[in-house]
Coordinates of C-alpha atoms and ligand atoms in Angstrom, one line a residue:
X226 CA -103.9 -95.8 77.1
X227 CA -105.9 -98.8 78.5
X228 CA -105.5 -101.6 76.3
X229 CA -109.0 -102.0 74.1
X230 CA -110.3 -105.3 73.5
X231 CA -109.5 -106.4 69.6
X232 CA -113.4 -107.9 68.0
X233 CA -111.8 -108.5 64.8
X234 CA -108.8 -107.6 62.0
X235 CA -109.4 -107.4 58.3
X236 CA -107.5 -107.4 55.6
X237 CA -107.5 -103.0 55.7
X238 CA -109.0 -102.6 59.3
X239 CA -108.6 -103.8 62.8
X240 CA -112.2 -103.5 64.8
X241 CA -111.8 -102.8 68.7
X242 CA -114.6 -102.6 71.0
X243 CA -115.7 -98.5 71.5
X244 CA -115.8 -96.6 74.5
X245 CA -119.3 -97.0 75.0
X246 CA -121.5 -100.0 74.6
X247 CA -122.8 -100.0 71.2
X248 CA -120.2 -98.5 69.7
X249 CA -116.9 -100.1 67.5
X250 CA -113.5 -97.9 66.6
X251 CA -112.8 -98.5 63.2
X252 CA -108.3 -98.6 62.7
X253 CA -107.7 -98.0 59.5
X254 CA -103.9 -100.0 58.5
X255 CA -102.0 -99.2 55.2
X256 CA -102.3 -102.9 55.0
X257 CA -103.4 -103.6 50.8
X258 CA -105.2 -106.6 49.6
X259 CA -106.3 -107.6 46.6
X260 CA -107.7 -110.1 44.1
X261 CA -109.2 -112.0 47.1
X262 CA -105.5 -111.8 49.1
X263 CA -103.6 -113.4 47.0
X264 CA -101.9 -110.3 46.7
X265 CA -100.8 -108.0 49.2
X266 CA -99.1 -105.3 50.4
X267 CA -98.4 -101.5 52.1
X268 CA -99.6 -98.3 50.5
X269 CA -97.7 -96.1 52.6
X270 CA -100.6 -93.3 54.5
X271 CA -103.5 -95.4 53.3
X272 CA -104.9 -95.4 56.5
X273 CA -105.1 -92.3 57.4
X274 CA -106.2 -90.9 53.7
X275 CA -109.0 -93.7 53.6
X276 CA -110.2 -92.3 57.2
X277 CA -110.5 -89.0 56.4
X278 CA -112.1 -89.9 53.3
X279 CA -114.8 -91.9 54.8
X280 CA -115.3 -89.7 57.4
X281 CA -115.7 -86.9 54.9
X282 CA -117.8 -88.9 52.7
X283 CA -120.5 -90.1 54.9
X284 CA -120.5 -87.0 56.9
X285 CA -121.6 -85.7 53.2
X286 CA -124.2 -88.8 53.1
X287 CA -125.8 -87.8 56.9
X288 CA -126.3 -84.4 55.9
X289 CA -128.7 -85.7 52.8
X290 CA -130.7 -88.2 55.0
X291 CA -128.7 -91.1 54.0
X292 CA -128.4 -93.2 58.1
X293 CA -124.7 -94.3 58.6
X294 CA -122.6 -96.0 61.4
X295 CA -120.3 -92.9 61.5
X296 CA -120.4 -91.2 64.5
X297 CA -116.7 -89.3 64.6
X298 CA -113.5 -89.2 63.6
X299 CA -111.1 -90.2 66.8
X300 CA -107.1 -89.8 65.4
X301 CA -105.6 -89.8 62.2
X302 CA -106.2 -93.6 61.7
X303 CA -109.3 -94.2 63.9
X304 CA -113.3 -93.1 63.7
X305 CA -115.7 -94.2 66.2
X306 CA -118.6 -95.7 64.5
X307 CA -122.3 -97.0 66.0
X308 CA -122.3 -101.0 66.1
X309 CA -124.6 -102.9 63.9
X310 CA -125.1 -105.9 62.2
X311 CA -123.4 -106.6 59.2
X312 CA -125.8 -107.8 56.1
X313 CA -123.7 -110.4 54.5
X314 CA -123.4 -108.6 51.3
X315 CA -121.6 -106.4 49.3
X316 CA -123.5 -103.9 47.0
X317 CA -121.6 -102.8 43.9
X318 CA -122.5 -99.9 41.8
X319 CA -121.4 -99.6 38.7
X320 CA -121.7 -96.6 35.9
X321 CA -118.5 -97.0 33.7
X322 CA -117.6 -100.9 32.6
X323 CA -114.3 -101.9 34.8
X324 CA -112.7 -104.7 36.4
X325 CA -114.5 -107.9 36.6
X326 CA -117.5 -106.3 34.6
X327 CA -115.2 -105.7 31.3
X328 CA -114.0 -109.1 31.9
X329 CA -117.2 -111.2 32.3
X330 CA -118.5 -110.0 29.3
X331 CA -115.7 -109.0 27.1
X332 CA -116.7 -105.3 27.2
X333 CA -113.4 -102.7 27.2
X334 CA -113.3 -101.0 29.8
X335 CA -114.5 -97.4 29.7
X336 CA -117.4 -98.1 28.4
X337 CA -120.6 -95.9 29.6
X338 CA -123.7 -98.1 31.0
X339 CA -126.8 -96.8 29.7
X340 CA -127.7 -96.8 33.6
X341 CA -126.5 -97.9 36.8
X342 CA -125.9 -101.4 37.5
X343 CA -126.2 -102.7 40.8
X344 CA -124.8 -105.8 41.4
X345 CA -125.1 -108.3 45.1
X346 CA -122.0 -110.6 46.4
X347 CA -122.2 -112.7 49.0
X348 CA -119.3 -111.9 51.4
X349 CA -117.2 -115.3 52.1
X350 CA -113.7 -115.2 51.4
X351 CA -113.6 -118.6 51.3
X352 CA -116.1 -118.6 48.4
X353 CA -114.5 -116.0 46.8
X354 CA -117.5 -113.4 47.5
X355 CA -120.3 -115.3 44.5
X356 CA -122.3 -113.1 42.7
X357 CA -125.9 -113.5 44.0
X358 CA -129.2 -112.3 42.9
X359 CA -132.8 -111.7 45.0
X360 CA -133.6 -114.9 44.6
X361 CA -130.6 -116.3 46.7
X362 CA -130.5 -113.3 49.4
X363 CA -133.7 -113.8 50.4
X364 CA -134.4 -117.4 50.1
X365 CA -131.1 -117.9 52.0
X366 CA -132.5 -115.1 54.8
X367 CA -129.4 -112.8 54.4
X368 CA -132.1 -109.5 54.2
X369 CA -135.6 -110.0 53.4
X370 CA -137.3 -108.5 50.7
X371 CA -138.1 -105.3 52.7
X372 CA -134.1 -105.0 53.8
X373 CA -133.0 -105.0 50.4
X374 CA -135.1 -102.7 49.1
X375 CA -134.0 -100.6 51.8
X376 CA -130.7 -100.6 50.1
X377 CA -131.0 -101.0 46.9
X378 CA -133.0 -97.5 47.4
X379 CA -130.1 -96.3 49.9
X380 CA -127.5 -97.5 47.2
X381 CA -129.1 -95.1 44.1
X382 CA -129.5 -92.2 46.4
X383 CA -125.8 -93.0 47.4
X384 CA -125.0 -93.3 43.7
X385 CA -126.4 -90.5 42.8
X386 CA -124.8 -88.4 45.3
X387 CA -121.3 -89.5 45.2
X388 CA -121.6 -89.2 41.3
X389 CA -122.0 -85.6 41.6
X390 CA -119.7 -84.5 44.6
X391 CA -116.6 -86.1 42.8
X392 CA -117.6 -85.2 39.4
X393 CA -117.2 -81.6 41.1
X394 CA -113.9 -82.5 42.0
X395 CA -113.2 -83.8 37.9
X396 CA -112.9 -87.7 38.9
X397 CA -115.7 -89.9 37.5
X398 CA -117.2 -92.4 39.9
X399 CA -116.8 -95.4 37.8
X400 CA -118.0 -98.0 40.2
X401 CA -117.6 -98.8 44.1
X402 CA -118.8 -100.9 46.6
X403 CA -121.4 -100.6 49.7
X404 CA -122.0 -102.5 52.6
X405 CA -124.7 -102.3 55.0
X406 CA -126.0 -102.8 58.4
X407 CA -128.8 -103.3 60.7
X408 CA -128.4 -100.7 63.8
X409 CA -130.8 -101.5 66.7
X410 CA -132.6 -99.0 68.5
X411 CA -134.6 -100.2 71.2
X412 CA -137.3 -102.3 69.7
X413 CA -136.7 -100.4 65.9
X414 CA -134.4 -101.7 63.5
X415 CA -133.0 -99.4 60.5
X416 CA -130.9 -100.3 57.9
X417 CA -127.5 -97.8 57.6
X418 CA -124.6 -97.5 55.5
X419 CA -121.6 -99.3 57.0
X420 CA -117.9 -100.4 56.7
X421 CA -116.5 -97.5 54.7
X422 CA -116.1 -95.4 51.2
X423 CA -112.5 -94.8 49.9
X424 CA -110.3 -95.3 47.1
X425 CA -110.1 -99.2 48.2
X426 CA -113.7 -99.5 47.5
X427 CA -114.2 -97.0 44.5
X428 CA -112.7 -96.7 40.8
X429 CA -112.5 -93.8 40.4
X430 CA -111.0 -91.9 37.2
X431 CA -109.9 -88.4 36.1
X432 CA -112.3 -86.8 33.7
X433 CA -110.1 -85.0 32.2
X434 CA -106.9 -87.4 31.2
X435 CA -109.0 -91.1 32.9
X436 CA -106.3 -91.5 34.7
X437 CA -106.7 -94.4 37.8
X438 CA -107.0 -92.7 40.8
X439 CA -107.9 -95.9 43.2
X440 CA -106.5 -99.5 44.1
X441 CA -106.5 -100.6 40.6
X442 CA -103.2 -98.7 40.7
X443 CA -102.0 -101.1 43.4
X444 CA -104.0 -103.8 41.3
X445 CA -102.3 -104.1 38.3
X446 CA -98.7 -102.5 39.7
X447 CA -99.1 -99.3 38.0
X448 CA -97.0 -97.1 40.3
X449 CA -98.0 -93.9 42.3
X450 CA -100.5 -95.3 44.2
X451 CA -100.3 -93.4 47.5
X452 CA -100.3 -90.5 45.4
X453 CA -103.3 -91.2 43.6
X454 CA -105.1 -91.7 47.2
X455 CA -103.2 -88.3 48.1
X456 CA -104.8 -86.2 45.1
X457 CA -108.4 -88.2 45.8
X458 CA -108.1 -86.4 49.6
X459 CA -106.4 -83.1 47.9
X460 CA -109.3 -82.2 45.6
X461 CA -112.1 -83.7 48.2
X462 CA -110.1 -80.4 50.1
X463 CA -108.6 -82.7 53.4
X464 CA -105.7 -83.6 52.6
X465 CA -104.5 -83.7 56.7
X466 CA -103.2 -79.9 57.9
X467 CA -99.5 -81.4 57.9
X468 CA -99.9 -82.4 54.3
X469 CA -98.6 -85.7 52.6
X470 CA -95.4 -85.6 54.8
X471 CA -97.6 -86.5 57.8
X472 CA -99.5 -89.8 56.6
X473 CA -97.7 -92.7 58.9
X474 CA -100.0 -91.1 61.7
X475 CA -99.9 -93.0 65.1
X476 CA -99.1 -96.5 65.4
X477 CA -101.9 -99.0 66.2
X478 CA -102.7 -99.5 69.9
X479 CA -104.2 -102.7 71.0
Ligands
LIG41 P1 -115.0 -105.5 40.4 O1 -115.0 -104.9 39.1 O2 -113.7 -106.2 40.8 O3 -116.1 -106.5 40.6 O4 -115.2 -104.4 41.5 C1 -116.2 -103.5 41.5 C2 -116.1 -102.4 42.5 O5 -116.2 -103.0 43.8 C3 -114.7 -101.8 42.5 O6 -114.9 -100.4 42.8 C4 -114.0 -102.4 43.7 C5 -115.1 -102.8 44.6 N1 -114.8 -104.1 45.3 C6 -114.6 -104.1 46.7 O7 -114.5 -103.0 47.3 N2 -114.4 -105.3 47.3 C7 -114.4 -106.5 46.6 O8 -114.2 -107.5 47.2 C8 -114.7 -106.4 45.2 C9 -114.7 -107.7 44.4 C10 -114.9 -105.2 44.6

């Protein structure tokens, strides 16, 4: 295989140019990080649950009018995806108080919200990702007013959505994160949903018995983390053919 030209590697992908201009593989690792990389380590299959999930999940998005990058699934740890650029800023959803949330305000976790929070970051690691509001996202000319109602719009349809697919599946979508991008088509510009959706990005709990079925596993050394990404894929129904045994998948080509 001809060796691909590497644009960038993040904490739980590596980016390579695509096959065709305007396009980007997304290579999913088993690579963890959390708590801003100061801790990290290997969930074992990651990769290749988290691909399939995100592939399955905004396949599920496109099909209700919501635009993503995705445009296929390539291997077990790679999806081709259109290029666009990334708005500085991570969207988080929240329906259930968890993490950072419980802690800011002293609220135990579990709690239901009345309705949906949305919350904005600004993505720096160096910064440790700051909370920012309107005020700051467009004054600073990271989206402009019209952009982010673009995706605070996108983000309820998305929250909506996703609420009720896993909820189908008896896991409660507690909270996750979105990011977004601007794809360029000739002169047009339209605002999709980018990066990805998986258990690395989303609490997400068992309705029946609330147990963690997400990173916070990995998080807070809770144990049975690849299985918890294992049963997200199992109930979502796509769990790979070759089951759990198969989840190394190929190693990364550069
Ligand atoms: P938080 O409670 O730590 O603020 O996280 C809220 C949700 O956003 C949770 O589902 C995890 C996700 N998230 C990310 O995907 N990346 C991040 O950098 C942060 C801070 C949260």
């Amino acid at each position: 295989m001809a060796r691909r030209r590497q644009i960038f590697e993040g904490k739980a992908k590596v980016i390579f140019e695509g096959p065709e201009p305007g396009t980007i593989v997304q290579h999913f690792k088993d690579d963890a990080s959390a708590f801003n990389a100061k801790k990290i380590g290997t969930i074992t299959g990651k990769g290749v649950i988290n691909n399939r999930i995100s592939e399955h999940l905004m396949t599920k998005l496109g099909d209700i009018g919501i635009p993503t990058h995705f445009m296929r699934r390539l291997n077990m740890r790679e999806q081709l995806v259109r290029e666009v650029e990334i708005i500085p800023i991570e969207v988080v959803v929240r329906n259930i108080v968890a993490g950072s949330l419980a802690k800011r305000f002293g609220m135990p976790e579990g709690t239901p919200l009345p309705r949906s929070i949305i919350e904005t970051y600004y993505k720096s690691s160096e910064l440790d990702d700051p909370m920012i509001n309107e005020e700051h996202i467009t004054a600073f000319g990271w989206a402009t007013p019209p952009e982010l109602d673009e995706m605070m719009s996108l983000t309820l349809r998305i929250n909506d959505f996703m609420s009720g697919l896993f909820l189908g599946v008896g896991i409660r979508l507690v909270d996750f994160k979105l990011e977004f991008g601007r794809l360029w088509e000739d002169d047009q510009m339209r605002i999709v949903l980018a990066d990805e959706i998986s258990p690395d990005n989303c609490r997400f709990w068992d309705t029946k018995t609330d147990e963690k079925m997400d990173k916070d596993r990995f998080r807070d050394d809770m144990g049975g983390v690849e299985e918890a990404y294992q049963e997200v894929a199992r109930r979502l129904g796509i769990l790979p053919e070759s089951g759990p045994t198969d989840m190394k998948g190929p190693e990364l080509m550069q």
